[in-house]
Coordinates of C-alpha atoms and ligand atoms in Angstrom, one line a residue:
X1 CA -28.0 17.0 34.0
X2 CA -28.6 13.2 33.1
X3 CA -25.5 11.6 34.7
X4 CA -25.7 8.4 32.4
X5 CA -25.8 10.7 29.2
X6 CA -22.8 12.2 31.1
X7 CA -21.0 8.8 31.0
X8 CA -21.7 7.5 28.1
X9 CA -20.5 10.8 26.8
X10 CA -16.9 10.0 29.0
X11 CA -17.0 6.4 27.6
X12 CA -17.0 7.8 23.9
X13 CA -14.3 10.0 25.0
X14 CA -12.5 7.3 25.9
X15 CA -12.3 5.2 22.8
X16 CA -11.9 8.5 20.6
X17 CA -8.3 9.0 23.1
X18 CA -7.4 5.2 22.1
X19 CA -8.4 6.0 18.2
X20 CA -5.9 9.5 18.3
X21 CA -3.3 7.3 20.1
X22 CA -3.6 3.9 17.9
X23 CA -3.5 6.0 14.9
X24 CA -0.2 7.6 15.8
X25 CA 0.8 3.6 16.7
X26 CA -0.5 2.4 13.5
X27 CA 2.0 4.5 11.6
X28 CA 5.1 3.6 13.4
X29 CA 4.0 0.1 13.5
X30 CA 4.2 0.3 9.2
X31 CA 7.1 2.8 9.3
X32 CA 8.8 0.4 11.3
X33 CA 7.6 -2.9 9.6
X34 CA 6.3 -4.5 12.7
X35 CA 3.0 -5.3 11.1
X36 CA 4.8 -7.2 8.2
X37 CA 7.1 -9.0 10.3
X38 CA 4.6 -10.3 12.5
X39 CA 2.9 -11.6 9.5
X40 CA 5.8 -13.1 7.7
X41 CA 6.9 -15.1 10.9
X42 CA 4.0 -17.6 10.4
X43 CA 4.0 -17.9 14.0
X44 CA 3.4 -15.9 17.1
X45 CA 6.6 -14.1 18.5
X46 CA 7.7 -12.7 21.5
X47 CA 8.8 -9.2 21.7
X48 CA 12.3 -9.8 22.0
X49 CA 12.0 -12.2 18.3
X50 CA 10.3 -9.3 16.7
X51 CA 12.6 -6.4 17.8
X52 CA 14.8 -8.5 16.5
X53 CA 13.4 -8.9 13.4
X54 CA 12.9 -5.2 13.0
X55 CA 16.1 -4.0 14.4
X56 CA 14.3 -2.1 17.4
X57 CA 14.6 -1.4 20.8
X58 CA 12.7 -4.4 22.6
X59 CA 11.2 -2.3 25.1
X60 CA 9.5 0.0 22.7
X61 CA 8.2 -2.9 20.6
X62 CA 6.5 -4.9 23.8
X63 CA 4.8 -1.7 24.8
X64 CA 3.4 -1.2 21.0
X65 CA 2.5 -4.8 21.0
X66 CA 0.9 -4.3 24.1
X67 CA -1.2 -1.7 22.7
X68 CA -2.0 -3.0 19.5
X69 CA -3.5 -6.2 21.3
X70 CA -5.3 -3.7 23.4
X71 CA -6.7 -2.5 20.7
X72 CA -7.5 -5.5 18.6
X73 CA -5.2 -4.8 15.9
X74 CA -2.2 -7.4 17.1
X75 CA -3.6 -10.8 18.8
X76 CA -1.7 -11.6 22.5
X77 CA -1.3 -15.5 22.7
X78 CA -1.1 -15.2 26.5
X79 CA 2.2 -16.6 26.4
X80 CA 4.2 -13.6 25.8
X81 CA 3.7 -14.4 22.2
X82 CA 1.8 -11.8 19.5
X83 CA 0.6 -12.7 16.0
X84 CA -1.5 -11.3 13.2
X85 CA -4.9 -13.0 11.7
X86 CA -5.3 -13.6 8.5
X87 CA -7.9 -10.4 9.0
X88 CA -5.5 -8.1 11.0
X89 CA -2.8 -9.4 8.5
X90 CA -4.8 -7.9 5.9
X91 CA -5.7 -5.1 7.0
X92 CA -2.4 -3.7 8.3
X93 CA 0.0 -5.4 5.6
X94 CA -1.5 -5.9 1.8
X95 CA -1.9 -3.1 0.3
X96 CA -3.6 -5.4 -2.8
X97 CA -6.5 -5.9 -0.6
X98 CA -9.9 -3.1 -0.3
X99 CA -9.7 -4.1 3.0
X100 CA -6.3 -2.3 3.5
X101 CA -6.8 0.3 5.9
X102 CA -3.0 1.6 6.7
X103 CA -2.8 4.1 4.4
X104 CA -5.8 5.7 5.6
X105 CA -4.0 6.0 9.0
X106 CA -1.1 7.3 7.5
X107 CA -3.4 10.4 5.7
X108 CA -5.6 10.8 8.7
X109 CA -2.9 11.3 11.1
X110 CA -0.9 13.7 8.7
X111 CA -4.3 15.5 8.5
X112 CA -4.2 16.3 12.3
X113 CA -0.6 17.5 12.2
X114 CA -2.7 20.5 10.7
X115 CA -4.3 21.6 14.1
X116 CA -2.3 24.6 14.7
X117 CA -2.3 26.1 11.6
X118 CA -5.8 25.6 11.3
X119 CA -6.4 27.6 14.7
X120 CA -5.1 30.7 13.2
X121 CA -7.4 29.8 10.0
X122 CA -10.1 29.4 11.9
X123 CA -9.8 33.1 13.2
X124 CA -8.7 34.9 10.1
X125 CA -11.0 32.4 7.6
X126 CA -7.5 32.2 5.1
X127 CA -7.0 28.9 3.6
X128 CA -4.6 25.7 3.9
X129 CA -3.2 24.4 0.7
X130 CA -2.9 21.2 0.2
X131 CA 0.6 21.2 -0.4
X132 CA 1.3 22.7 3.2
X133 CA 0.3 19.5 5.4
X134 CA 2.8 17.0 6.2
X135 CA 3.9 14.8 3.2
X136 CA 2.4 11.6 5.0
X137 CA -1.0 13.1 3.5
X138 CA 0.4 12.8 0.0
X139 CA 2.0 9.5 0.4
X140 CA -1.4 8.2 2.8
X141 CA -4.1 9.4 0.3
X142 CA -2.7 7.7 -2.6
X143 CA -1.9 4.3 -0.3
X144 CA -5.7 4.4 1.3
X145 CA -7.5 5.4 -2.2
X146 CA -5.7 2.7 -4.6
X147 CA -7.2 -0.6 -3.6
X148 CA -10.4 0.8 -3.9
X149 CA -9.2 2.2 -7.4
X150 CA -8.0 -1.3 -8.1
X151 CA -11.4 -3.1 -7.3
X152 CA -13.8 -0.6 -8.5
X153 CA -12.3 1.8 -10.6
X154 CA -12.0 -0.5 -14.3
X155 CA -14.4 -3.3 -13.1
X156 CA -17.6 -1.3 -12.3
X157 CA -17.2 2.5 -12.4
X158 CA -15.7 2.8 -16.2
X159 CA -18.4 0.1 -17.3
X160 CA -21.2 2.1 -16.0
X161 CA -20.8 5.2 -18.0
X162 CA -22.2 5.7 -21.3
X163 CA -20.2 4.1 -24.2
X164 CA -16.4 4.9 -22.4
X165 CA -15.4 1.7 -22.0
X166 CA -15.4 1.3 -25.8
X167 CA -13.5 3.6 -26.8
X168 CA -11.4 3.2 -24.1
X169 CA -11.0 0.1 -25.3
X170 CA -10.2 0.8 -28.7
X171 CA -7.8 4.0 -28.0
X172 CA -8.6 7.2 -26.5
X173 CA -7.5 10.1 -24.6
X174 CA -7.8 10.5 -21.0
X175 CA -7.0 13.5 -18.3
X176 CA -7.1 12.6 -15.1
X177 CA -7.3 16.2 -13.3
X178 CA -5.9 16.7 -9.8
X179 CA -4.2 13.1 -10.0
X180 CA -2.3 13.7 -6.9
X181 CA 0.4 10.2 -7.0
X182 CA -1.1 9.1 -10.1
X183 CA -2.7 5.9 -8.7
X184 CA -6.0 6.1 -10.5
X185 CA -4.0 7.3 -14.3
X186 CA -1.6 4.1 -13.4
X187 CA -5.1 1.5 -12.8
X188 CA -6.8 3.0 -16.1
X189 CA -3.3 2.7 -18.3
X190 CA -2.9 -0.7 -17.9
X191 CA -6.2 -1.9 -18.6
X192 CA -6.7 0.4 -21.5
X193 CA -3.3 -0.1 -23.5
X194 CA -4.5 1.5 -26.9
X195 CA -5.4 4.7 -25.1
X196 CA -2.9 7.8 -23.9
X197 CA -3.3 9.3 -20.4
X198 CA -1.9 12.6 -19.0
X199 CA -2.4 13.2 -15.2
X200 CA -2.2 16.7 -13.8
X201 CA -2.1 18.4 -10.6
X202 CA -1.0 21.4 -9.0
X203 CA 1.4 19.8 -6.7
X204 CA 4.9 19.3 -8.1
X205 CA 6.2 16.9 -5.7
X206 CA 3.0 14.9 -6.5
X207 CA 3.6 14.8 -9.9
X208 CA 7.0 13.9 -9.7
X209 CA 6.3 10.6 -7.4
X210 CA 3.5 10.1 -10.3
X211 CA 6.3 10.3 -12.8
X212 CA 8.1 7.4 -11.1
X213 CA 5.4 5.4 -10.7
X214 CA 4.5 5.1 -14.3
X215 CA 7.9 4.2 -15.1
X216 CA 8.0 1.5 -12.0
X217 CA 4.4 0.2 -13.3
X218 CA 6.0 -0.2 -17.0
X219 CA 3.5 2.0 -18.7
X220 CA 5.3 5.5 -18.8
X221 CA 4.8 5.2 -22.7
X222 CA 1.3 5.5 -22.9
X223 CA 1.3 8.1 -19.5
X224 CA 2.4 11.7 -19.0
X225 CA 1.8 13.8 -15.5
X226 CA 2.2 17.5 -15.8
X227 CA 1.6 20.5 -13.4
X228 CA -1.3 21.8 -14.2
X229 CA -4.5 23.4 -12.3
X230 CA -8.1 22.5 -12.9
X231 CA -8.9 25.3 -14.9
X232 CA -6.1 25.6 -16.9
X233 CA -4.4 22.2 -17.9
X234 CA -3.4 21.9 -21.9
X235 CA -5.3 20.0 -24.7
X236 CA -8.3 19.4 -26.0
X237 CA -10.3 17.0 -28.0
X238 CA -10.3 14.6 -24.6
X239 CA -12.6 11.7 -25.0
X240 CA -12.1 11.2 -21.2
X241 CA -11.7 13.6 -18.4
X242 CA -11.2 12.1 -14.6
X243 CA -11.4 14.0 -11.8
X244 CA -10.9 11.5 -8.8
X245 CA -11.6 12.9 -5.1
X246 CA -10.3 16.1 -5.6
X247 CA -13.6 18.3 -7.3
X248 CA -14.2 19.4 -3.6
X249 CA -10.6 20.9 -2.7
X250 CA -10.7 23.2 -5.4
X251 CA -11.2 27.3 -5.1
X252 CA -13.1 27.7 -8.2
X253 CA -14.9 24.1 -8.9
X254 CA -17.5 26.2 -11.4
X255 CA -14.1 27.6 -13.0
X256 CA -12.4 23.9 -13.6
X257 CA -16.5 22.7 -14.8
X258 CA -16.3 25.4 -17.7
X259 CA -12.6 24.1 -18.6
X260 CA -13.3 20.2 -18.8
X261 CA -16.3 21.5 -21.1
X262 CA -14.2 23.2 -22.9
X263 CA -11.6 20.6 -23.1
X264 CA -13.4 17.6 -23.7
X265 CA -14.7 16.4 -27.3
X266 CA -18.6 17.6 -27.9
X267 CA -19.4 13.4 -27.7
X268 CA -16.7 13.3 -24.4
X269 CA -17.7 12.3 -20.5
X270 CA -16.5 14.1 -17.7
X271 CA -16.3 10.9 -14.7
X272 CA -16.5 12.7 -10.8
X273 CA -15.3 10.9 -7.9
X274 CA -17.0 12.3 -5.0
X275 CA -16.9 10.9 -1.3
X276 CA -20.4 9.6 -0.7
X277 CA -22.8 12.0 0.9
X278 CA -26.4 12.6 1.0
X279 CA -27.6 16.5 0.1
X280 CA -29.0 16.7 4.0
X281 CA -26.7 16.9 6.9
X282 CA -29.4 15.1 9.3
X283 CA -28.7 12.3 6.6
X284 CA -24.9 12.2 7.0
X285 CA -24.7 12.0 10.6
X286 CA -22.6 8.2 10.0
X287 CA -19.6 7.1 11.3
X288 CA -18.3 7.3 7.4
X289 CA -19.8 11.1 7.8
X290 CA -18.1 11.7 10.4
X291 CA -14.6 10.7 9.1
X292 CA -15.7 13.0 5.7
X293 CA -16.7 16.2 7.8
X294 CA -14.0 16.0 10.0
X295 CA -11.0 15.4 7.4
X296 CA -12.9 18.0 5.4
X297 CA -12.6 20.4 8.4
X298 CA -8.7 19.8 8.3
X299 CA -7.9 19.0 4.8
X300 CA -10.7 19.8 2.4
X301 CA -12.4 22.8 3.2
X302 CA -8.9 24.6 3.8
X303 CA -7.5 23.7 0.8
X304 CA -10.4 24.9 -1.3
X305 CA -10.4 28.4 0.8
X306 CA -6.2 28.8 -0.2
X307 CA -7.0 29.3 -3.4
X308 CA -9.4 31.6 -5.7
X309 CA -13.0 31.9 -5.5
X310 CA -12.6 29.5 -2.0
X311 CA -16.2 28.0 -2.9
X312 CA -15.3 25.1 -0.5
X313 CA -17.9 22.6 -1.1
X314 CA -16.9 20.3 1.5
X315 CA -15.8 16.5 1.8
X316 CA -19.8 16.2 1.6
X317 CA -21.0 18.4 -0.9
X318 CA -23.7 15.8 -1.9
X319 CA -25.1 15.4 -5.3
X320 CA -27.6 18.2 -5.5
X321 CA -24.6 20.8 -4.7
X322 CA -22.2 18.7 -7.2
X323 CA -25.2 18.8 -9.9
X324 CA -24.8 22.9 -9.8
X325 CA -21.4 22.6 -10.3
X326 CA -21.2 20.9 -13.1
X327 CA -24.4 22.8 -14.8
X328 CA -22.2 25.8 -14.3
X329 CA -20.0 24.6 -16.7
X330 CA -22.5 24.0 -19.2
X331 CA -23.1 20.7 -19.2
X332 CA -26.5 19.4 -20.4
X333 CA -26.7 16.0 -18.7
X334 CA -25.6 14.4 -15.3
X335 CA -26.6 11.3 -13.3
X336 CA -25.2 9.6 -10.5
X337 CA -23.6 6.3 -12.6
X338 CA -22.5 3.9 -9.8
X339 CA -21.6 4.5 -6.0
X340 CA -20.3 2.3 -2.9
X341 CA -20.2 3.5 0.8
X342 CA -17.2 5.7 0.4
X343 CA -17.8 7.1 -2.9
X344 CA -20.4 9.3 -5.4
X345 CA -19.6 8.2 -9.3
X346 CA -20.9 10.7 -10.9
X347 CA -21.1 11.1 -15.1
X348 CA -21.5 14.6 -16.7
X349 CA -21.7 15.1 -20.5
X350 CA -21.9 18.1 -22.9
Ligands
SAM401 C1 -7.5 14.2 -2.0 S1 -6.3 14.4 -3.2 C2 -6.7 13.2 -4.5 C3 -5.6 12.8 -5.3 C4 -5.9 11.7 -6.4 N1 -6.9 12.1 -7.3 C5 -6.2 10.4 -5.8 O1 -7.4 10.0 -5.9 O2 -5.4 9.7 -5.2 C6 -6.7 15.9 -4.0 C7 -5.7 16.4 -5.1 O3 -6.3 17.5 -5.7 C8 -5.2 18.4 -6.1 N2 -5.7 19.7 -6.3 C9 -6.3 20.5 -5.4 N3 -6.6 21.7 -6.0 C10 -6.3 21.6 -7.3 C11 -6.4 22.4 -8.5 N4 -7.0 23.6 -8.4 N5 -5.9 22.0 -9.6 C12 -5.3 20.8 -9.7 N6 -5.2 19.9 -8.7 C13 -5.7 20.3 -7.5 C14 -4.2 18.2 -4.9 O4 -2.9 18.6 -5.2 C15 -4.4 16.7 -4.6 O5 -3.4 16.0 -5.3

């Protein structure tokens, strides 16, 4: 036994308590709007100003606060007084911003509400849909994924496949498969005006918050969300068919291949939204892997195993296993088209 391997074993342990904890604090802090008042005041507050901002027991708020500065997330003044940075500001309170990470607390917590019914999946190897976790995993996904949908989505990843921006551009059809909230149907619609979207997804309350959001974001004419699974949503003739983070929950991802293929037009792309990974596991061995595998021990992989087939390819298939996929559905040519730290984009075509 190495007794300073030992510790700094302990010492992790440590911070990985604090991370469980702060997340838990994180959402009450944005259920609560603690976070945004702090950031509207302008200037530091005590606890007793923002309880009262917040309508809040004082004595709960001075022991979050306390917390939060512990953990770097609120600033202590010294003088009783807490504020937000520009940077924590960010981070915790506009959801405009990449940077925005409180939506991603929101899922990750929901995603550990899981442990118990994944005990008994461990043993018995049965699935978890996604539409049994808690509804913060709905409602966090689509909060932690749209920034990035916002930055990346129309501005790089469209642009880099083959000739789709064009006809984007001058009017096409689009599915977005396994759409979840809708956020990434919602980005594409308003940049591409002339061209129709339909989202769908398995989950009907998803696809009813999607419904609303289309109609909030003014573009419910051109945008239609329907329940529908991966390898059996309506149409064909797509120019277009999107499937955004959601390839890897699916039972029969060889199944929904074949029906894009078959649903597309012969000239049509197929875009795949992957989270990065490498093909080796020695290779994803990151802190980034190590969010992936573990909210693809409690999310991902479950889900995929609750339905047919259960191929469960994991939060970090990597490209070589998502390659097969897609040449199981008969698809003659795929290349990796863009990527960023979180993310695979990925272009199949007839
Ligand atoms: C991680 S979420 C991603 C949601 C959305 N694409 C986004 O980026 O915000 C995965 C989504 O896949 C959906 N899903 C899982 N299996 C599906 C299937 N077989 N057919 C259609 N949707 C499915 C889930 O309901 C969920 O909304």
């Amino acid at each position: 036994m190495n007794e300073d391997v030992l510790m700094n074993l302990v010492n992790d342990a440590v911070g990985d308590f604090g991370s469980i904890l702060t997340g838990a604090l994180v959402v009450l802090g944005d259920r609560l709007g603690l976070y945004r008042a702090l950031a509207a005041a302008g200037r530091p507050l005590t606890s007793v100003e923002l309880a009262d901002e917040v309508d809040c027991a004082e004595r709960y708020v001075r022991e979050w606060l306390n917390g939060q500065a512990a953990s770097g997330y609120v600033t202590y003044t010294g003088d009783g007084r807490y504020r937000l940075t520009a940077e924590q500001a960010a981070a915790f309170t506009d959801e405009s911003n990449p940077a925005c990470v409180i939506g991603g607390y929101q899922a990750m917590l929901a995603a550990t509400r899981a442990v118990d019914q994944l005990t008994d999946a461990f043993r018995t190897g049965n699935g978890v849909g996604w539409h049994e976790h808690h509804h913060d995993l709905f409602c966090g996904t689509e909060r932690f994924f749209r920034p990035g949908y916002i930055a990346n989505l129309t501005s790089t990843w469209i642009p880099a496949l083959d000739g789709v921006e064009e006809k984007l551009r001058s009017g096409a059809r689009v599915a977005d498969v396994g759409c979840g909230h809708g956020a990434s149907t919602i980005v594409m619609a308003k940049e591409y005006p002339n061209s129709t979207f339909v989202g769908f997804d398995y989950h009907q309350p998803s696809i009813e918050v999607a419904r609303k959001a289309a109609s909030a974001a003014g573009v419910a004419d051109q945008v239609s969300f329907e329940v529908a699974s991966a390898k059996a949503f309506p149409g064909t003739g797509y120019d277009l068919v999107t499937f955004f983070d959601c390839l890897h929950d699916m039972g029969d991802p060889s199944g929904a291949a074949v029906h894009v293929r078959e649903s597309l037009t012969p000239d049509g792309t197929w875009l795949i939204v992957e989270p990065f990974a490498n093909d080796d596991v020695a290779d994803n061995l990151t802190p980034v892997g190590r969010v992936f595998y573990s909210v693809s021990t409690l999310v991902c992989t479950p889900a995929s195993l609750s339905q047919e087939v259960g191929a469960a390819l994991g939060a970090q298939a990597g490209e070589g296993r998502l390659r097969a996929v897609v040449a199981a559905g008969g698809f003659t040519r795929f290349r990796r088209a863009a990527e960023t730290p979180f993310n695979l984009v990925l272009e199949a075509r007839p």
